[in-house]
Coordinates of C-alpha atoms and ligand atoms in Angstrom, one line a residue:
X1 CA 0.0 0.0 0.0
X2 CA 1.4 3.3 0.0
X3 CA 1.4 5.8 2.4
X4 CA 3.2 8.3 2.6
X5 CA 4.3 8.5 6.7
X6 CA 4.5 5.6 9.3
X7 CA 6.0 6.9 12.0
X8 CA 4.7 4.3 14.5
X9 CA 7.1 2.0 12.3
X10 CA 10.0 3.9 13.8
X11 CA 8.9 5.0 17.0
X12 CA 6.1 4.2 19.9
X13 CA 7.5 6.8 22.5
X14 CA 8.5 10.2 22.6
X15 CA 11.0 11.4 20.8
X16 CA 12.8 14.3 18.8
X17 CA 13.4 12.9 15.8
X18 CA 14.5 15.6 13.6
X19 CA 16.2 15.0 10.1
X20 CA 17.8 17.1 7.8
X21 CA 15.9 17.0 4.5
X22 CA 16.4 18.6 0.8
X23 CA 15.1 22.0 1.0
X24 CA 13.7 21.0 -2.6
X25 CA 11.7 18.6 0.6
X26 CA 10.1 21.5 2.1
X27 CA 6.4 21.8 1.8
X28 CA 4.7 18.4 0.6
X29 CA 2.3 20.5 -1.4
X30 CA -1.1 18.7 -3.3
X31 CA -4.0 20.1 -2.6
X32 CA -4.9 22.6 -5.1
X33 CA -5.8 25.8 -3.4
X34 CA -5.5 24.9 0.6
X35 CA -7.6 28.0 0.9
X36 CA -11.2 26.5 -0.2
X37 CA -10.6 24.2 2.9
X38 CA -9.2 26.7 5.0
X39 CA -11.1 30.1 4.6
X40 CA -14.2 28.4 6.0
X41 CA -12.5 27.7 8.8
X42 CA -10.9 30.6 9.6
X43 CA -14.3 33.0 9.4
X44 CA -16.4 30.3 11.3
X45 CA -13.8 29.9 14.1
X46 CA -11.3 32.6 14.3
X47 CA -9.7 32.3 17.7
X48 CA -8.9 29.0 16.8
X49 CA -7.0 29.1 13.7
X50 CA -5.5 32.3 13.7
X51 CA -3.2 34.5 16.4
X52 CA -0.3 37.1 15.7
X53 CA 1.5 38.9 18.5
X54 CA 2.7 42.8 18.3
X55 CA 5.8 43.5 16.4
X56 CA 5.6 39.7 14.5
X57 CA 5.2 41.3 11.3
X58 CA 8.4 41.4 9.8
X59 CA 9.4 37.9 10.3
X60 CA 5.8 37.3 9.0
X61 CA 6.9 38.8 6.1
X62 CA 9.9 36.6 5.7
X63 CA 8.3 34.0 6.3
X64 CA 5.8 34.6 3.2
X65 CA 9.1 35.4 0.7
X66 CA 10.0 32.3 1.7
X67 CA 6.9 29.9 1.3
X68 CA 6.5 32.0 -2.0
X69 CA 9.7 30.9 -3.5
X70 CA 9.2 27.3 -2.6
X71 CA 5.8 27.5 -4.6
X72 CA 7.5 29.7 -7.4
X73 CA 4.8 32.3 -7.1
X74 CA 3.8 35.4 -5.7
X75 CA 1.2 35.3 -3.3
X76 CA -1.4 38.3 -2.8
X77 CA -0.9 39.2 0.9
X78 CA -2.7 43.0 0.7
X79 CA -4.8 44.0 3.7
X80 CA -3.8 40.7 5.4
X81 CA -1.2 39.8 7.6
X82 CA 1.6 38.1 6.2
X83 CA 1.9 34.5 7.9
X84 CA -2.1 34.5 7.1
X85 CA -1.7 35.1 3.4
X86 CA 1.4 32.8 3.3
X87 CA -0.7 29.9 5.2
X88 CA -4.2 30.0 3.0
X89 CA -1.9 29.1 -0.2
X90 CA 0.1 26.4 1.9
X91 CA -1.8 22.8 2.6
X92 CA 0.7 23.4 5.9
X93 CA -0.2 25.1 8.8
X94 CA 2.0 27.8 9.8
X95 CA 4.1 28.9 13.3
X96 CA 6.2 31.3 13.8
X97 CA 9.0 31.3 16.2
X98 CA 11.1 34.2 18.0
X99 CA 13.4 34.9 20.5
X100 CA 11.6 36.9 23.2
X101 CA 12.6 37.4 26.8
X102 CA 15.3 34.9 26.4
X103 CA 13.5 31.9 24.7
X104 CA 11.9 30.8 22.3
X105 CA 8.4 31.9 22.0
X106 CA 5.0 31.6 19.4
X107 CA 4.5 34.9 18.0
X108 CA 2.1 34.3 15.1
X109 CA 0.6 31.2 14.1
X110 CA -2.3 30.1 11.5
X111 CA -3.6 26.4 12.4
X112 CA -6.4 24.8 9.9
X113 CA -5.8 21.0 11.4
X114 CA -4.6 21.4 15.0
X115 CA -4.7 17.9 16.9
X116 CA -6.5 18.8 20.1
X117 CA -5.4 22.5 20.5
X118 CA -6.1 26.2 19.2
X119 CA -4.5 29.2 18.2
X120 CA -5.7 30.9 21.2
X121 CA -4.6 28.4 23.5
X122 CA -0.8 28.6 22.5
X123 CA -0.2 32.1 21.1
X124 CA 2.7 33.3 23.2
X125 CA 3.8 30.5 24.5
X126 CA 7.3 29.8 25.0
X127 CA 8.8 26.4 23.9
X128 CA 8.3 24.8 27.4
X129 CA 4.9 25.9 27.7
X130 CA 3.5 24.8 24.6
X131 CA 5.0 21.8 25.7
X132 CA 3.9 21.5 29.4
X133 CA 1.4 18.7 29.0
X134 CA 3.9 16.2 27.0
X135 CA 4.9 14.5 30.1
X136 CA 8.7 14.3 30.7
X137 CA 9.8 17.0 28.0
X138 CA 10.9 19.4 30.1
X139 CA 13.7 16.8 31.8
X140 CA 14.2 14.8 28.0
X141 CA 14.1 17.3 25.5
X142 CA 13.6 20.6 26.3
X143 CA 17.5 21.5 26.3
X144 CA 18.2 20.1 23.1
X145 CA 15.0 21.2 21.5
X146 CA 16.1 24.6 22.6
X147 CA 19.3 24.1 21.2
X148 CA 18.0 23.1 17.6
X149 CA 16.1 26.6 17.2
X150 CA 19.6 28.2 18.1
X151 CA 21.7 26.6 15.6
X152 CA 19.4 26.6 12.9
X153 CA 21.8 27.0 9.8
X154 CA 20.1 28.6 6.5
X155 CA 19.2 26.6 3.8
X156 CA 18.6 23.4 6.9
X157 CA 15.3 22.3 6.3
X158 CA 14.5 19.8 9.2
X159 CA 11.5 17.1 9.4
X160 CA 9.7 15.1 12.6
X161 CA 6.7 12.9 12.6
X162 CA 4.3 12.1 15.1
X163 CA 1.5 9.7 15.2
X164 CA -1.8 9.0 17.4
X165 CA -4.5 7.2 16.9
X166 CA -8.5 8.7 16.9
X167 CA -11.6 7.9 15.9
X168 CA -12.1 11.1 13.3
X169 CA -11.4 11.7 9.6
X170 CA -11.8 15.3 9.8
X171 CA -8.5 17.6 10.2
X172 CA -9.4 20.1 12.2
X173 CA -9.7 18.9 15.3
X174 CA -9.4 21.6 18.4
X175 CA -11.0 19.4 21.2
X176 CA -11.0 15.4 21.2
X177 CA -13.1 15.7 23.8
X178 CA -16.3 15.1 21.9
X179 CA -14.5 12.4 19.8
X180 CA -13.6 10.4 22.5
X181 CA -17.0 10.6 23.7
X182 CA -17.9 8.7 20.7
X183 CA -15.8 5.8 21.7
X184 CA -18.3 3.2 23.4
X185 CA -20.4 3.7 20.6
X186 CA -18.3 1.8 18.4
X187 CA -19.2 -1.2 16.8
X188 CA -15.8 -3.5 16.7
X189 CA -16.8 -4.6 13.7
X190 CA -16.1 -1.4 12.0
X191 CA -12.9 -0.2 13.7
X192 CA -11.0 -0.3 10.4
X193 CA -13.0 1.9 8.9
X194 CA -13.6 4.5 12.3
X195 CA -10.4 4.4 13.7
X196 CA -7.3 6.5 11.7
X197 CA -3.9 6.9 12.0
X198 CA -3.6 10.3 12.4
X199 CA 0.2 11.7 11.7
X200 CA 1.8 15.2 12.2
X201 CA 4.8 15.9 9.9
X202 CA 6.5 19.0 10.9
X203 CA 9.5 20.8 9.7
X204 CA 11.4 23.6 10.7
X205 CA 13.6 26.5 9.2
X206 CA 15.2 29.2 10.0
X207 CA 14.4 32.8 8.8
X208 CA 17.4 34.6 9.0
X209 CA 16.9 38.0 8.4
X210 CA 14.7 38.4 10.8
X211 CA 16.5 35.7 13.6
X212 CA 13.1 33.7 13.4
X213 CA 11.9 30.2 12.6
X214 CA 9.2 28.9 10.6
X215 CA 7.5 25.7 12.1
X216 CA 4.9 24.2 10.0
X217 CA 2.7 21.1 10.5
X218 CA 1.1 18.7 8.1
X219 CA -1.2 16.3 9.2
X220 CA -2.2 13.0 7.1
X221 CA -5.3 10.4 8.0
X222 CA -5.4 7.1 6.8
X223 CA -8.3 5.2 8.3
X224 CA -6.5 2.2 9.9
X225 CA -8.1 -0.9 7.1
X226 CA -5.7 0.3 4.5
X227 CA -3.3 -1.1 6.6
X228 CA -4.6 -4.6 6.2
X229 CA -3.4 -4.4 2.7
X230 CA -0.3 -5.0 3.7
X231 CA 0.9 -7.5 5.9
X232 CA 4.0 -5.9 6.8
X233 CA 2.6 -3.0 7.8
X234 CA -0.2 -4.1 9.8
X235 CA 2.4 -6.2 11.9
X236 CA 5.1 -3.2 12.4
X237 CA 1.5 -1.0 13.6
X238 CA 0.7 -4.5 16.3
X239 CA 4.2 -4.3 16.8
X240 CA 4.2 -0.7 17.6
X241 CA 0.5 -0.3 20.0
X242 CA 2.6 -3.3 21.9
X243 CA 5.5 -1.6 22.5
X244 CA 4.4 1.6 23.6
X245 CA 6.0 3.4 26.1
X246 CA 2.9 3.5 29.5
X247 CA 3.9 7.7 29.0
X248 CA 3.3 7.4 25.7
X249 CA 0.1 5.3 25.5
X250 CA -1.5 7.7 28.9
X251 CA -0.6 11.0 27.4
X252 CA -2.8 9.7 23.7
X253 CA -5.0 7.7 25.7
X254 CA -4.4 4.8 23.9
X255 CA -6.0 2.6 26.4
X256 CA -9.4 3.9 25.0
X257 CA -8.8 2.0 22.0
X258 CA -7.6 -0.9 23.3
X259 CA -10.3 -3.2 22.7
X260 CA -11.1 -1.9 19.4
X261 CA -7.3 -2.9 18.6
X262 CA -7.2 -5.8 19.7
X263 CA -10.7 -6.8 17.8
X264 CA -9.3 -5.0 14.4
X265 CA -6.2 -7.3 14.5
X266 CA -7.5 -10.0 15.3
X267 CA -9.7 -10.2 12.8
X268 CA -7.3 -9.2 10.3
X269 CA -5.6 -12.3 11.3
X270 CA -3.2 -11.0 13.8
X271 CA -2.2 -12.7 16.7
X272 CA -3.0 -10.2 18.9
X273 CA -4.1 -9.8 22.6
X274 CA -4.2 -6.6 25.2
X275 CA -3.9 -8.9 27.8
X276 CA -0.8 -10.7 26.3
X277 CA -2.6 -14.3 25.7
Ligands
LIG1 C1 11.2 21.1 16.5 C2 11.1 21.1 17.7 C3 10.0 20.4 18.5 C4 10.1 19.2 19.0 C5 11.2 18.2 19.1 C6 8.8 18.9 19.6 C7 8.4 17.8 20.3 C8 7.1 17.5 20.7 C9 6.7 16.2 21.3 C10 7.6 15.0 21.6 C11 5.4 16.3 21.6 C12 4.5 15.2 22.1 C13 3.6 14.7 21.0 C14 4.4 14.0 20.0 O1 5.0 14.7 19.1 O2 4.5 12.8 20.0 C15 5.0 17.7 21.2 C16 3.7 18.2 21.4 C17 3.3 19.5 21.1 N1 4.1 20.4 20.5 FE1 6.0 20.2 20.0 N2 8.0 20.0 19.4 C18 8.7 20.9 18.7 C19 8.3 22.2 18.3 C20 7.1 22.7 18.5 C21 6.7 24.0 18.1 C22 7.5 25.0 17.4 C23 5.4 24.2 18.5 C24 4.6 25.4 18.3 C25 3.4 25.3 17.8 C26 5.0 23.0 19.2 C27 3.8 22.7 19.8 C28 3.4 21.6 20.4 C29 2.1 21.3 20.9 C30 0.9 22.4 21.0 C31 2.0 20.0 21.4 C32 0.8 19.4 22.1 C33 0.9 19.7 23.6 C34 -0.4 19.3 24.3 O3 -0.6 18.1 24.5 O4 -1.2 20.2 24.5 N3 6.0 22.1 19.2 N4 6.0 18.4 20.7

């Protein structure tokens, strides 16, 4: 089958997880005009998907130069702010990073498929904040993360992946609150086609005239019966809802979809158990 990320093949904890890719890489690009999804999004919940901070404007700016030469085009940004017009022709959403009272901080960001959080929410927020609720980060990763943003080097275009699971198709996602609530209502029988793999790819770059960084984020479903097309794959995902680290499995409340799981695999013909029988 193809798809096009399987992060869960490489990793069932936190982790970093940053690699250097071609800057040719950058934006995955295909979907024709991102703004037919994301304009209705942005005037029916503004708070959500869109938040700037005073004095973010120029490293908006540079931010837009550079998503328009990675599409080759000019991109009409009159009477809006910059990272906004930059984001509605990018399938990616957009943050922007500066250096403000000594670390690293949110100053503008425009977020069309956000997995459980808003604009509002983070806007501001310094690199451990937004990062507060991943248990651990602040003892595991905050340093080094901290230390990527400072030694970002033009022209390095660097990539991460993350992966949960949820019972959802639909991108934007602010809350899972209501989704999870939809849980026990589940027939088993039709977790293939309910539950999806739901993966973030990221990448970050630095903006160097302004001493900024842009962090974008892509997110890709795939509802989790494709992977029973592929044998391989549907034993490296078994492999990897095994394997998951306790931190890992409580902080995406895996546990809720346990039984589902374990129902899925089995009937795909996986010799799978929660329980370990
Ligand atoms: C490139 C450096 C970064 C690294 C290594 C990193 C790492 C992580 C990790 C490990 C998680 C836990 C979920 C997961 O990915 O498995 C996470 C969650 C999150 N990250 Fe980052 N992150 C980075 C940059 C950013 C930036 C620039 C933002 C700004 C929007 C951000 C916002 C968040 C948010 C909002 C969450 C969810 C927190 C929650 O549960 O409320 N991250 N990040």
């Amino acid at each position: 089958m193809r798809l096009r990320h399987a992060p869960w093949e490489e990793n069932a904890d936190f982790a970093i997880g940053l690699r250097a890719i071609s800057p040719d890489a950058w934006l995955e690009g295909g979907e024709a005009d991102p703004a037919v999804r994301k304009d209705p999004l942005i005037a029916a919940h503004p708070a959500e998907t869109w938040a700037e901070t005073e004095g973010s404007r120029e490293a908006q700016a540079e931010a837009l130069a550079l998503v328009e030469v990675a599409l080759g085009r000019h991109i009409a940004a009159e009477g809006q702010a910059p990272l906004l017009a930059a984001a509605r022709a990018t399938a990616d959403d957009l943050c922007l990073m500066q250096r403000r009272d000594g670390d690293w901080r949110l100053t503008a960001l425009c977020l069309c498929a956000p997995t459980f959080f808003t604009a509002a929410q983070v806007i501001g927020r310094s690199l451990a904040d937004l990062h507060a609720p991943v248990e651990g980060f602040a003892e595991r990763f905050l340093t080094r993360t901290r230390r990527v943003f400072d030694g970002l080097r033009q022209d390095l275009v660097l990539e991460r992946r993350n992966w949960t699971l949820v019972n959802a198709a639909e991108r934007f996602m602010p809350s899972a609150a209501a989704m999870r609530a939809q849980i026990p209502e589940i027939d088993p029988a039709e977790s293939g086609r309910v539950l999806h793999l739901r993966v973030e790819r990221q990448t970050l770059r630095r903006l160097p005239r302004t001493d900024s960084a842009l962090f974008t984020i892509r997110v890709w479903i795939t509802p989790l019966a494709d992977l029973a097309e592929d044998r391989d794959r549907l034993s490296a995902f078994a492999k990897a809802w095994r394997s998951a680290t306790p931190t890992f499995r409580n902080y995406k409340q895996l546990a809720l979809y346990d039984r589902l799981i374990e129902v899925f695999l089995r009937a795909e013909g996986e010799n799978y158990s929660v329980n370990g029988n």
